[in-house]
PDB file of C-alpha atoms in Angstrom:
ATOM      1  CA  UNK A   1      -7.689   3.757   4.290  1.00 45.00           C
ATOM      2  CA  UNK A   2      -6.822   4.667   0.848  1.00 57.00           C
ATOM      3  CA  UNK A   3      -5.572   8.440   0.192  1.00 83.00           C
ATOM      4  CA  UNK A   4      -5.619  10.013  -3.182  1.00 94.00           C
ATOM      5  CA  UNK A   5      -3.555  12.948  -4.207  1.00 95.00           C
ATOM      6  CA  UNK A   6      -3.540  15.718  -7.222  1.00 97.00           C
ATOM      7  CA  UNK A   7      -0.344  15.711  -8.484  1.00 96.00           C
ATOM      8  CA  UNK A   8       1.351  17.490 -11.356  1.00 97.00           C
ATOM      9  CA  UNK A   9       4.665  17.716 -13.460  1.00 97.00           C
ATOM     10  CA  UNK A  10       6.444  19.003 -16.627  1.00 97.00           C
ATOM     11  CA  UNK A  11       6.731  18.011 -19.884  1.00 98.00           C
ATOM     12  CA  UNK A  12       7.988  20.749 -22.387  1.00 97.00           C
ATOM     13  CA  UNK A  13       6.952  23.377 -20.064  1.00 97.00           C
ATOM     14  CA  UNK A  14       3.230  22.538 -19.782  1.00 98.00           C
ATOM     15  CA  UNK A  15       1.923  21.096 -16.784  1.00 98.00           C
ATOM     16  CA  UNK A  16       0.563  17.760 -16.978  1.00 98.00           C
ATOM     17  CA  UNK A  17      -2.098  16.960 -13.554  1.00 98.00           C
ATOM     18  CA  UNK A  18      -2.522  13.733 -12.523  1.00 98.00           C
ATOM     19  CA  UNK A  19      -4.366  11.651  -9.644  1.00 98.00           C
ATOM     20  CA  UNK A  20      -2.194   8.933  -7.212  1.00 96.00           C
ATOM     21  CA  UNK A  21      -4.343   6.728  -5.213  1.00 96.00           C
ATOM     22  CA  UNK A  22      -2.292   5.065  -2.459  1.00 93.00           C
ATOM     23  CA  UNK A  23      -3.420   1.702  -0.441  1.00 93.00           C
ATOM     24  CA  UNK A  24      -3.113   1.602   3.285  1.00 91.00           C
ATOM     25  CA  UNK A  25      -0.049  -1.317   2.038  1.00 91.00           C
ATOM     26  CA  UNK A  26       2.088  -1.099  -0.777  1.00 90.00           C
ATOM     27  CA  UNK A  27       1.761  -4.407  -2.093  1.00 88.00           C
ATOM     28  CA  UNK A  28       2.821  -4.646  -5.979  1.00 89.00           C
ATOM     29  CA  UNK A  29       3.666  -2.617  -8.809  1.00 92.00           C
ATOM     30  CA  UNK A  30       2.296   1.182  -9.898  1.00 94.00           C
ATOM     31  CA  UNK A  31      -0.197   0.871 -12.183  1.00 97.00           C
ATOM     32  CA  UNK A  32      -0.244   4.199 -14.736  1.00 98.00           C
ATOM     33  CA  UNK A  33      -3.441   4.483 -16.112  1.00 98.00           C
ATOM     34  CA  UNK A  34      -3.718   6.242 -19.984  1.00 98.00           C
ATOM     35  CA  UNK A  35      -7.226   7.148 -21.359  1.00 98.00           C
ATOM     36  CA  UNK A  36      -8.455   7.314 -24.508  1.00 97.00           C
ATOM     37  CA  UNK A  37      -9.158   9.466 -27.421  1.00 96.00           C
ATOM     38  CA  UNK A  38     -10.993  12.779 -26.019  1.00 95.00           C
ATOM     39  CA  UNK A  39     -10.809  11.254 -22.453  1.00 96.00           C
ATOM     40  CA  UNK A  40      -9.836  12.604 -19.287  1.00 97.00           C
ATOM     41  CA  UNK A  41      -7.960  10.817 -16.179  1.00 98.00           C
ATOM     42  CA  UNK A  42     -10.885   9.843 -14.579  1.00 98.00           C
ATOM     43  CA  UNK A  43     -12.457   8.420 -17.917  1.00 98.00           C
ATOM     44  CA  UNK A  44     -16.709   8.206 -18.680  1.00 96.00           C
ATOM     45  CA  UNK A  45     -18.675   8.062 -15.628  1.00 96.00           C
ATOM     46  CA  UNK A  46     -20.193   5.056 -14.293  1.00 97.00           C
ATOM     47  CA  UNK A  47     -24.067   5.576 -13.785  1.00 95.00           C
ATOM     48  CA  UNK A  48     -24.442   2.941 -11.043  1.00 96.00           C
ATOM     49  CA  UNK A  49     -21.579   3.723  -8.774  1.00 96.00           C
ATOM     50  CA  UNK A  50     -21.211   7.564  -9.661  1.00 96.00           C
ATOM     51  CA  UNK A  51     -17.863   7.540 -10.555  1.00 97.00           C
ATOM     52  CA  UNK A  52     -15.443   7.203 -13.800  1.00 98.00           C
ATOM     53  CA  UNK A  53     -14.313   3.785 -15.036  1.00 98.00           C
ATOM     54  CA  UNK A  54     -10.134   5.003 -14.150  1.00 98.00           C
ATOM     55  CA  UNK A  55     -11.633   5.982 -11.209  1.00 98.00           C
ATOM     56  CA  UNK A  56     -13.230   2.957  -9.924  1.00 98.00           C
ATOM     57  CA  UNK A  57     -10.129   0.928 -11.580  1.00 98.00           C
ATOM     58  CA  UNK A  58      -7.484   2.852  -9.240  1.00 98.00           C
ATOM     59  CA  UNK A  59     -10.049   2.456  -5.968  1.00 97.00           C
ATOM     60  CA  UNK A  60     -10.138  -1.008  -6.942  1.00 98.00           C
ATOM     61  CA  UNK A  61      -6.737  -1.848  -7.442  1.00 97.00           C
ATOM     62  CA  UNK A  62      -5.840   0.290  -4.387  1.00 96.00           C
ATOM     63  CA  UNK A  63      -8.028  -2.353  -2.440  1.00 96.00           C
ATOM     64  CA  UNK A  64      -5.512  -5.099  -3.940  1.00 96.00           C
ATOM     65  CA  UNK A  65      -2.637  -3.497  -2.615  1.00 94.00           C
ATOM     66  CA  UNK A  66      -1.872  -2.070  -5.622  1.00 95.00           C
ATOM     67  CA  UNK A  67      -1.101   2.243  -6.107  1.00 94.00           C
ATOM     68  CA  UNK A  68      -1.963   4.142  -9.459  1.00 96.00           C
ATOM     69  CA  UNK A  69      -1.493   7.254 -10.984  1.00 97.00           C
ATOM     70  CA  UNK A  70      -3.992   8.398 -14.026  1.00 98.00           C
ATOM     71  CA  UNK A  71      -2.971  11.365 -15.419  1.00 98.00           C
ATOM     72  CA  UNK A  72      -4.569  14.212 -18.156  1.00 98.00           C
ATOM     73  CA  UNK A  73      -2.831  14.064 -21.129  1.00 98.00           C
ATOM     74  CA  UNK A  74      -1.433  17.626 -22.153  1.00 98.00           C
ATOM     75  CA  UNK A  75      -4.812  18.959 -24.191  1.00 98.00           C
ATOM     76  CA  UNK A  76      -7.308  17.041 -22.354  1.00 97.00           C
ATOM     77  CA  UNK A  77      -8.587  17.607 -18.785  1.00 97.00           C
ATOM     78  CA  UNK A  78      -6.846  19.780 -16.186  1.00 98.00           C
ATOM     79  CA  UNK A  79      -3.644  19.910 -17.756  1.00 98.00           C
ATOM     80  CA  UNK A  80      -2.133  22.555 -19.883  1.00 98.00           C
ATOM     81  CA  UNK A  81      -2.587  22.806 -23.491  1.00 98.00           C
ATOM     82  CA  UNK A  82      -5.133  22.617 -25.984  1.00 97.00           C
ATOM     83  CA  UNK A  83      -6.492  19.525 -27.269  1.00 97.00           C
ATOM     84  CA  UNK A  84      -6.626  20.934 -30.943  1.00 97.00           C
ATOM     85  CA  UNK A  85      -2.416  20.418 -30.770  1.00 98.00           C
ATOM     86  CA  UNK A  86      -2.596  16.977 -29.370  1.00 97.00           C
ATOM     87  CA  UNK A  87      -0.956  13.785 -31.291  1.00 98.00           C
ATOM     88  CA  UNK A  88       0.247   9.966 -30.577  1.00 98.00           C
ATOM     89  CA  UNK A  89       4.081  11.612 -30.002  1.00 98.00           C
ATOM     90  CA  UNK A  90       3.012  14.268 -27.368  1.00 98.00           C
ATOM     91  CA  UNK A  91       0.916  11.855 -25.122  1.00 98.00           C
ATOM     92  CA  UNK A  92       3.835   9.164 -25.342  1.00 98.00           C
ATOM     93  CA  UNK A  93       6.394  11.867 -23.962  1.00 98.00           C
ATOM     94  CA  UNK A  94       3.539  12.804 -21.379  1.00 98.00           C
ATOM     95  CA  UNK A  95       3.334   8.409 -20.611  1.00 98.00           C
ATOM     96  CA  UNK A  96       7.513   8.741 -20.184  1.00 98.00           C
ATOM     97  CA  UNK A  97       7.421  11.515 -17.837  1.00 98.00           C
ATOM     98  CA  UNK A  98       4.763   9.917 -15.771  1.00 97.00           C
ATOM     99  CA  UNK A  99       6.950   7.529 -15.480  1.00 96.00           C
ATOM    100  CA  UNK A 100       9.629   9.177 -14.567  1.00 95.00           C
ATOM    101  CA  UNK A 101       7.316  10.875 -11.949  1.00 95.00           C
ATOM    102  CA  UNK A 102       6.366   7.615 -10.285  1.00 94.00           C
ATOM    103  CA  UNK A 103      10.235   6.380 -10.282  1.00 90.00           C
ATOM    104  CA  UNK A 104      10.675   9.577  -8.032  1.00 87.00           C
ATOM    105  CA  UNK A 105       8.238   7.447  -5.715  1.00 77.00           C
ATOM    106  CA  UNK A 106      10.481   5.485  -3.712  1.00 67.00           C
ATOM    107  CA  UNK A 107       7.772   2.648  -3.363  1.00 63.00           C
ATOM    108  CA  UNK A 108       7.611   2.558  -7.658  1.00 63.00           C
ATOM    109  CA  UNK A 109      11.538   1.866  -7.377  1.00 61.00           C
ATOM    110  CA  UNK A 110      10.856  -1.306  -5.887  1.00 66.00           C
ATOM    111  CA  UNK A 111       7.767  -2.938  -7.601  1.00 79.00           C
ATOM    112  CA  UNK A 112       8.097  -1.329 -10.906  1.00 90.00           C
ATOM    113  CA  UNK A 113       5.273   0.318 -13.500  1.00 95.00           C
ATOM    114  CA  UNK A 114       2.455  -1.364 -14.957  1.00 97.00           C
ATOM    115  CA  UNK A 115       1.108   1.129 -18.086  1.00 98.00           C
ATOM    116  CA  UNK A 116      -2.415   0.340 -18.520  1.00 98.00           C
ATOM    117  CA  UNK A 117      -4.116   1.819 -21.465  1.00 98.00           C
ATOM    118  CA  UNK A 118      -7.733   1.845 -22.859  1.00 98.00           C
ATOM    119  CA  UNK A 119      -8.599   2.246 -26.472  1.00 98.00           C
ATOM    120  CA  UNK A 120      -6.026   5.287 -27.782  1.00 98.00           C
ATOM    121  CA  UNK A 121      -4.300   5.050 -24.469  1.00 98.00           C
ATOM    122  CA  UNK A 122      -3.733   1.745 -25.211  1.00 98.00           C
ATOM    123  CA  UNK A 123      -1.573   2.644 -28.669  1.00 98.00           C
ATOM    124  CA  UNK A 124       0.406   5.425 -26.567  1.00 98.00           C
ATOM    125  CA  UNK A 125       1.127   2.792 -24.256  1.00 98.00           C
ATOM    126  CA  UNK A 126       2.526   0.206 -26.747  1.00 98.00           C
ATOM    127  CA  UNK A 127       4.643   2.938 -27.701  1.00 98.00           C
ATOM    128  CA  UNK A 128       5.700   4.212 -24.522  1.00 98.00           C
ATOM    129  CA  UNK A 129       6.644   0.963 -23.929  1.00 98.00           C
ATOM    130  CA  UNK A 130       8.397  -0.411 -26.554  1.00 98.00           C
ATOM    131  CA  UNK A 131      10.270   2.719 -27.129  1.00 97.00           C
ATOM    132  CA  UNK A 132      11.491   2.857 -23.185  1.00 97.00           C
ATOM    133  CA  UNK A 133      11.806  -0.931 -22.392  1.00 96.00           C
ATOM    134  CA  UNK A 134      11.010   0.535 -19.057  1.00 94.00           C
ATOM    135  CA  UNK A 135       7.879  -0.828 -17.784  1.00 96.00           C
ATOM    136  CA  UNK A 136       7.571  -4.167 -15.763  1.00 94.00           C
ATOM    137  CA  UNK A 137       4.289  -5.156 -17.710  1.00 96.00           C
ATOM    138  CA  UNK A 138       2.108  -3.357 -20.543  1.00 98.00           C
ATOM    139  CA  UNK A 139      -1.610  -3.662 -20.458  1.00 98.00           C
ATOM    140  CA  UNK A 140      -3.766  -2.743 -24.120  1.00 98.00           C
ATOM    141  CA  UNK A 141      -7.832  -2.747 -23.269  1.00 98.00           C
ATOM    142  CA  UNK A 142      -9.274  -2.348 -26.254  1.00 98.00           C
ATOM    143  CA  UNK A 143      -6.592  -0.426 -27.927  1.00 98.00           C
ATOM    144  CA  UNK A 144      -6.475   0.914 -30.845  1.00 98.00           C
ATOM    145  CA  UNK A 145      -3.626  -1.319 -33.087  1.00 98.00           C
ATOM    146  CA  UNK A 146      -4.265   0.567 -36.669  1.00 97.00           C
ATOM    147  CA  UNK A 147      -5.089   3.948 -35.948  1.00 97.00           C
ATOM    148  CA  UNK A 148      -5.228   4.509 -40.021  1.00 96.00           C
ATOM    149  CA  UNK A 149      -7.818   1.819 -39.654  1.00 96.00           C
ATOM    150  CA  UNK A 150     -10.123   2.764 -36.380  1.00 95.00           C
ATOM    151  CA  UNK A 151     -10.322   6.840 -36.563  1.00 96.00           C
ATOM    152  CA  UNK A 152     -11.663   7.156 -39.914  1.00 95.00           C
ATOM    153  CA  UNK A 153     -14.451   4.902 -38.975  1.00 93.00           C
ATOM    154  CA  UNK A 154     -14.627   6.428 -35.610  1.00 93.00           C
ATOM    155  CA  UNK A 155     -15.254  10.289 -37.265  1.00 94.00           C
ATOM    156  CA  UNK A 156     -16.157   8.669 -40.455  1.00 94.00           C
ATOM    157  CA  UNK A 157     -14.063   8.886 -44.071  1.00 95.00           C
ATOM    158  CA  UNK A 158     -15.865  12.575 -45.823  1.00 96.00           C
ATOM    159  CA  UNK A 159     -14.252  14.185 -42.033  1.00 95.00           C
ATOM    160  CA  UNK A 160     -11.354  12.131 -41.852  1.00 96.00           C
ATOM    161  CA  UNK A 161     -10.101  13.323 -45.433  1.00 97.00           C
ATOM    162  CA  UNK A 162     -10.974  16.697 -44.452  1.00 96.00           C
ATOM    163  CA  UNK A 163      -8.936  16.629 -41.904  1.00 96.00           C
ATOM    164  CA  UNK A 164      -5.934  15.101 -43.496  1.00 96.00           C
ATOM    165  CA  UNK A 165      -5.809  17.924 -45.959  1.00 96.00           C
ATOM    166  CA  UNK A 166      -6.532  21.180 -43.986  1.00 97.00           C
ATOM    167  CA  UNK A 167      -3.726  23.374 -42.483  1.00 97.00           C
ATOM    168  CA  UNK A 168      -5.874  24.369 -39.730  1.00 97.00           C
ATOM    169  CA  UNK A 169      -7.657  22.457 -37.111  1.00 97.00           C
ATOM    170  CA  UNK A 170     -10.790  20.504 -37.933  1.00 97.00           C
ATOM    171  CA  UNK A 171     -13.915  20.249 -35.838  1.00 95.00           C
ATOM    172  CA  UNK A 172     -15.525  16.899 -35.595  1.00 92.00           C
ATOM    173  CA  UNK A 173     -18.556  15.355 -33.216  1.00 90.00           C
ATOM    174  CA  UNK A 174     -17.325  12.155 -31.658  1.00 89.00           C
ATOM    175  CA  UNK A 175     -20.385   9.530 -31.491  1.00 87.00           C
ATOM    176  CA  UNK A 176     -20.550   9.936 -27.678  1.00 85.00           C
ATOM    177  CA  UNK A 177     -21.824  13.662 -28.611  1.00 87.00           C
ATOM    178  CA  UNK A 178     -18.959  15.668 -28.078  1.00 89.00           C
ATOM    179  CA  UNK A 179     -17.592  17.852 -30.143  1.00 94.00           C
ATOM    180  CA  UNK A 180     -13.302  18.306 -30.619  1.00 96.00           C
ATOM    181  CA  UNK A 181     -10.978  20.163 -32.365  1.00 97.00           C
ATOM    182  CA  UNK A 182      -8.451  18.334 -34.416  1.00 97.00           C
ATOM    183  CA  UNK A 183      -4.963  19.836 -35.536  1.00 97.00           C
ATOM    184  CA  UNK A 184      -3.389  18.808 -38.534  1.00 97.00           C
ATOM    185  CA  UNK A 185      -0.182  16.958 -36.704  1.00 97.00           C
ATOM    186  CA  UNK A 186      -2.784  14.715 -35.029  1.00 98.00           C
ATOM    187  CA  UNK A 187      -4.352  13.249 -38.546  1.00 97.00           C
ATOM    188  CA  UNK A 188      -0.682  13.253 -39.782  1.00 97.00           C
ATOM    189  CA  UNK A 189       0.249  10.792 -37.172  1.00 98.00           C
ATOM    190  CA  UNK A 190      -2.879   8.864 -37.729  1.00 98.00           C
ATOM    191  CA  UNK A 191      -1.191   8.117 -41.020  1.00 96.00           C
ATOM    192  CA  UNK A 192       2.568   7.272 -40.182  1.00 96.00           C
ATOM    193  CA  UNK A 193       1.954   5.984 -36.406  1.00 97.00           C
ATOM    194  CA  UNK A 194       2.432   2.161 -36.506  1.00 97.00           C
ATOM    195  CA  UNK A 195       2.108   0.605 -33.065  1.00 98.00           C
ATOM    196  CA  UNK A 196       1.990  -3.244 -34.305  1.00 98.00           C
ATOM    197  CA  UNK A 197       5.404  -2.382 -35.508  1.00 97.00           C
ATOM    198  CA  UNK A 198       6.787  -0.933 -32.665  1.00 98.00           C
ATOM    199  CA  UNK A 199       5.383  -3.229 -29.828  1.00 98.00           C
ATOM    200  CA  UNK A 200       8.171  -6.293 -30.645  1.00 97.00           C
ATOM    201  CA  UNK A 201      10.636  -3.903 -29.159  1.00 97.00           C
ATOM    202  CA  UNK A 202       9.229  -4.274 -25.262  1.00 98.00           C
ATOM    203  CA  UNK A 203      10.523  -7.128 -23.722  1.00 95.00           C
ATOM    204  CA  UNK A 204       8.330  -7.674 -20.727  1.00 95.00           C
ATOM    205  CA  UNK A 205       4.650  -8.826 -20.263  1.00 97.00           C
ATOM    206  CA  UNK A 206       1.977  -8.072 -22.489  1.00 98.00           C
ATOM    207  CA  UNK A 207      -1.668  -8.089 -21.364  1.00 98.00           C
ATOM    208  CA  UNK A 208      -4.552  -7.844 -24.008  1.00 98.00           C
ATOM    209  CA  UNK A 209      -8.288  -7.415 -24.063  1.00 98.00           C
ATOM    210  CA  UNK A 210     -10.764  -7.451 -26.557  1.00 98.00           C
ATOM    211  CA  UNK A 211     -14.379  -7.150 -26.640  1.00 98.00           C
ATOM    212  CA  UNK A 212     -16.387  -9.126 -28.916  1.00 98.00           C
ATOM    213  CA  UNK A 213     -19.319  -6.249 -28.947  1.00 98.00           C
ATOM    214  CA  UNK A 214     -16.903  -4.253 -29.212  1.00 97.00           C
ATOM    215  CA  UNK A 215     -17.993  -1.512 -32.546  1.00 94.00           C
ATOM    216  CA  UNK A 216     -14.764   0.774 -32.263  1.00 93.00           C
ATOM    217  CA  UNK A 217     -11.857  -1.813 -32.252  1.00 94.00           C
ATOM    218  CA  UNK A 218     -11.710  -3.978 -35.375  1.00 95.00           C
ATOM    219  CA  UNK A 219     -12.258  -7.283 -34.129  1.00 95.00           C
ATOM    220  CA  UNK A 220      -8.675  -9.289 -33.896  1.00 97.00           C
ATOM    221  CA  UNK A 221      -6.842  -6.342 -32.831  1.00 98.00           C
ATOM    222  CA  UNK A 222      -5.593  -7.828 -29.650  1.00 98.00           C
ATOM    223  CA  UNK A 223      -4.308 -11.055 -31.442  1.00 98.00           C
ATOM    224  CA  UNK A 224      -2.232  -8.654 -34.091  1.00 98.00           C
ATOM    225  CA  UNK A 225      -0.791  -7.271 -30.746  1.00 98.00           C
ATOM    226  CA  UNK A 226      -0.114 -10.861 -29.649  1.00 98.00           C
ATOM    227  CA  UNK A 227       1.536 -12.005 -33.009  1.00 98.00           C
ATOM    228  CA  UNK A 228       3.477  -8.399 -33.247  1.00 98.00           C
ATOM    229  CA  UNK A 229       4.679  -9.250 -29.397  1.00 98.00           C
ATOM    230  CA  UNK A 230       7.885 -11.218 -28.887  1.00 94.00           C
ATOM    231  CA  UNK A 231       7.524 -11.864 -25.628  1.00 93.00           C
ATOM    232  CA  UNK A 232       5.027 -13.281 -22.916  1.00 96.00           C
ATOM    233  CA  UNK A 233       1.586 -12.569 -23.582  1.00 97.00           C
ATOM    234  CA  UNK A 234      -2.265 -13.198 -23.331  1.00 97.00           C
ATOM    235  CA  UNK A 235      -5.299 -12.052 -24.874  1.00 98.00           C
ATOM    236  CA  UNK A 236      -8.275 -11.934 -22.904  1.00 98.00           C
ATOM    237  CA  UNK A 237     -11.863 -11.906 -24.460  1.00 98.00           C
ATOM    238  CA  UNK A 238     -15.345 -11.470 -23.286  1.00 98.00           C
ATOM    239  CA  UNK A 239     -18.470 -10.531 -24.564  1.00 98.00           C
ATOM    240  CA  UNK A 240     -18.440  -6.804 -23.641  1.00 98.00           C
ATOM    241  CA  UNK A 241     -18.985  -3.469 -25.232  1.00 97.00           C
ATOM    242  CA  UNK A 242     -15.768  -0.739 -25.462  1.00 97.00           C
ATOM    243  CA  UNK A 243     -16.880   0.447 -22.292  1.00 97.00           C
ATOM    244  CA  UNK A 244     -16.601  -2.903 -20.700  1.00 98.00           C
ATOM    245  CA  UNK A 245     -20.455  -3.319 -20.276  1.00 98.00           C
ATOM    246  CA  UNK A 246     -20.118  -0.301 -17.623  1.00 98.00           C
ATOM    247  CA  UNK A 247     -23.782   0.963 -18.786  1.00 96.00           C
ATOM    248  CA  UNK A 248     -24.820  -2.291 -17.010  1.00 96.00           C
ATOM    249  CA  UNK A 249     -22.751  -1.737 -14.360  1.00 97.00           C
ATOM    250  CA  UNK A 250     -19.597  -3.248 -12.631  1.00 98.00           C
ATOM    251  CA  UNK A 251     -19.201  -7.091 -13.347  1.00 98.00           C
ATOM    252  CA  UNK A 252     -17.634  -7.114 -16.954  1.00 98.00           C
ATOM    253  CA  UNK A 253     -15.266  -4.669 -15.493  1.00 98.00           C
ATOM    254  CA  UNK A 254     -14.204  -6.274 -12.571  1.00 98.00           C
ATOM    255  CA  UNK A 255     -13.055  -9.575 -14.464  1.00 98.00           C
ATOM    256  CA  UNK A 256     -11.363  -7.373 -16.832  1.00 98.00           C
ATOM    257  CA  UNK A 257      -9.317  -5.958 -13.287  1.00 98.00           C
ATOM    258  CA  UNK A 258      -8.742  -9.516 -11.786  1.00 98.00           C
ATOM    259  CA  UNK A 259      -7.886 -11.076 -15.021  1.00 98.00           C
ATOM    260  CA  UNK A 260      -4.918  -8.362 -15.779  1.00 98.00           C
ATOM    261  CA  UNK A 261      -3.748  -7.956 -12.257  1.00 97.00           C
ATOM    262  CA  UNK A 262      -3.805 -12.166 -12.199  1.00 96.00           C
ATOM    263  CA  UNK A 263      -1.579 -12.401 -15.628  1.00 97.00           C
ATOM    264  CA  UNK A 264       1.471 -10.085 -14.196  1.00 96.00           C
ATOM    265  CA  UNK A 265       1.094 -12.156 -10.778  1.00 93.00           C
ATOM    266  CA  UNK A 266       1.932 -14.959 -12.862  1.00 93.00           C
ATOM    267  CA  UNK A 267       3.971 -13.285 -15.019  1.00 93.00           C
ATOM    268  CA  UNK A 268       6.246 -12.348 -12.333  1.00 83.00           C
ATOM    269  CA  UNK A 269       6.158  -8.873 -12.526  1.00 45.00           C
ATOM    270  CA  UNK A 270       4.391  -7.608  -9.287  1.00 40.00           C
ATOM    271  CA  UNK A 271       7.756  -8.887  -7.852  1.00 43.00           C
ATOM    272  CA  UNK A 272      10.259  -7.376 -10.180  1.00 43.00           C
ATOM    273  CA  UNK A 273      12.567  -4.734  -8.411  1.00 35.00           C
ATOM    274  CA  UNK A 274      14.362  -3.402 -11.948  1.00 38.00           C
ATOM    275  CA  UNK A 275      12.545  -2.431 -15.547  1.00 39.00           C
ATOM    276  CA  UNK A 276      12.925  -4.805 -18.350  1.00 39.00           C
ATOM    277  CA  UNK A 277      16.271  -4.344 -20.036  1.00 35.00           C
TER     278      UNK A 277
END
């Protein structure tokens, strides 16, 4: 029997809550999961099971043996703060202190961290990673690789210049209907955050996926990841949608699982006792 848990720790002072699902078996590494732009840790919900996509990825990978932790980035969710003073920097620092959360796990000690990030988790994870050469493996689904790129088509150029230039924060309906609050530090970063250039720093594993239907991610995104990466790596493809087909329900999304925790079995790193140096 699987247990889950609400857990919570400090970064700067603010409280940061995340979930950690536990199998009945320890059997490989901690998976940390990252959402996305506007997100929370349990992610969009799945119609036919009832439950959000992070969700269903940490039951499922707790039936392989495998704990998580998904966590609220400071702004979003239950944890502190206020979305409007979110940016790339502040949910990177949150991604290092998770991790330094789940090394005070004496199983995570043993079988290492896994980041997993979808879509603007997937940038803060390149980053996380590359800056910390901590993690045993790094896994991008349809992250974002030029933010300066993807958000302006994502809240569209007239609100995206707006942005850039006001002082104040900048309110802005996402095409999934809701509607955010944007500070000026965020569309700052959007500018100067380079995540291609930063990813040749992490040694260790590098897992990619890309959707072909995918409207939100420029197509070839995961192959500049690949050809920015130094080290072991594999992009993945199928024809799915930047919710991994999950309005059709669980298939697309289930391959996606299998494929990445099959690449760091071969990789190695579900047996790797110390983080890449």
């Amino acid at each position: 029997m699987t247990e889950e848990e609400t857990v919570n720790f400090k970064v700067d002072g603010q409280q940061v809550i995340g979930t950690l699902r536990m199998p009945e078996k320890v059997e490989g590494s901690f998976y940390l999961l990252l959402h996305g732009f506007g997100g929370t840790r349990n992610e969009l919900r799945i119609a036919s099971t009832g439950e959000g996509i992070f969700a269903y990825v940490a039951r499922t990978l707790a039936a392989l043996g495998f704990p998580s932790l998904r966590i609220d980035f400071r702004g979003s969710g239950d944890s502190d703060g206020r979305f409007s003073d979110t940016t790339y920097s502040k949910q990177v620092a949150d991604a290092v202190a998770a991790m330094d959360f789940l090394d005070s796990q004496t199983a995570s000690v043993h079988t290492g961290i896994i980041v997993l990030g979808w879509s603007q988790g997937g940038l803060v994870a390149a980053i996380a990673a590359a800056q910390t050469r901590r993690p045993a493996g790094v896994a991008l689904w349809a992250a974002v690789a030029e933010p300066k790129v993807s958000f302006p088509k994502l809240i569209g150029m007239e609100v995206y210049n707006r942005g850039l230039n006001s002082a104040t924060p900048t309110e802005l309906i996402v095409p999934w209907g809701a509607t955010l609050s944007i500070g000026p530090d965020f569309f700052a970063e959007v500018e100067n955050v380079a995540p291609l250039s930063e990813i040749g720093a992490f040694p260790g594993p590098l897992f990619i996926a890309e959707g072909t239907l995918d409207m939100d991610i420029p197509a070839g995104s995961a192959h500049q990841y690949a050809d920015a990466h130094n080290g072991l790596n594999r992009v993945w493809t199928a024809p799915m949608k930047h919710i991994f087909n999950t309005d059709k329900g669980t298939a697309t999304l289930e391959k996606l699982i299998d494929a990445t925790v099959a690449f760091f079995r071969e990789a190695g790193s579900l047996s790797q006792t110390k983080p890449c140096p």
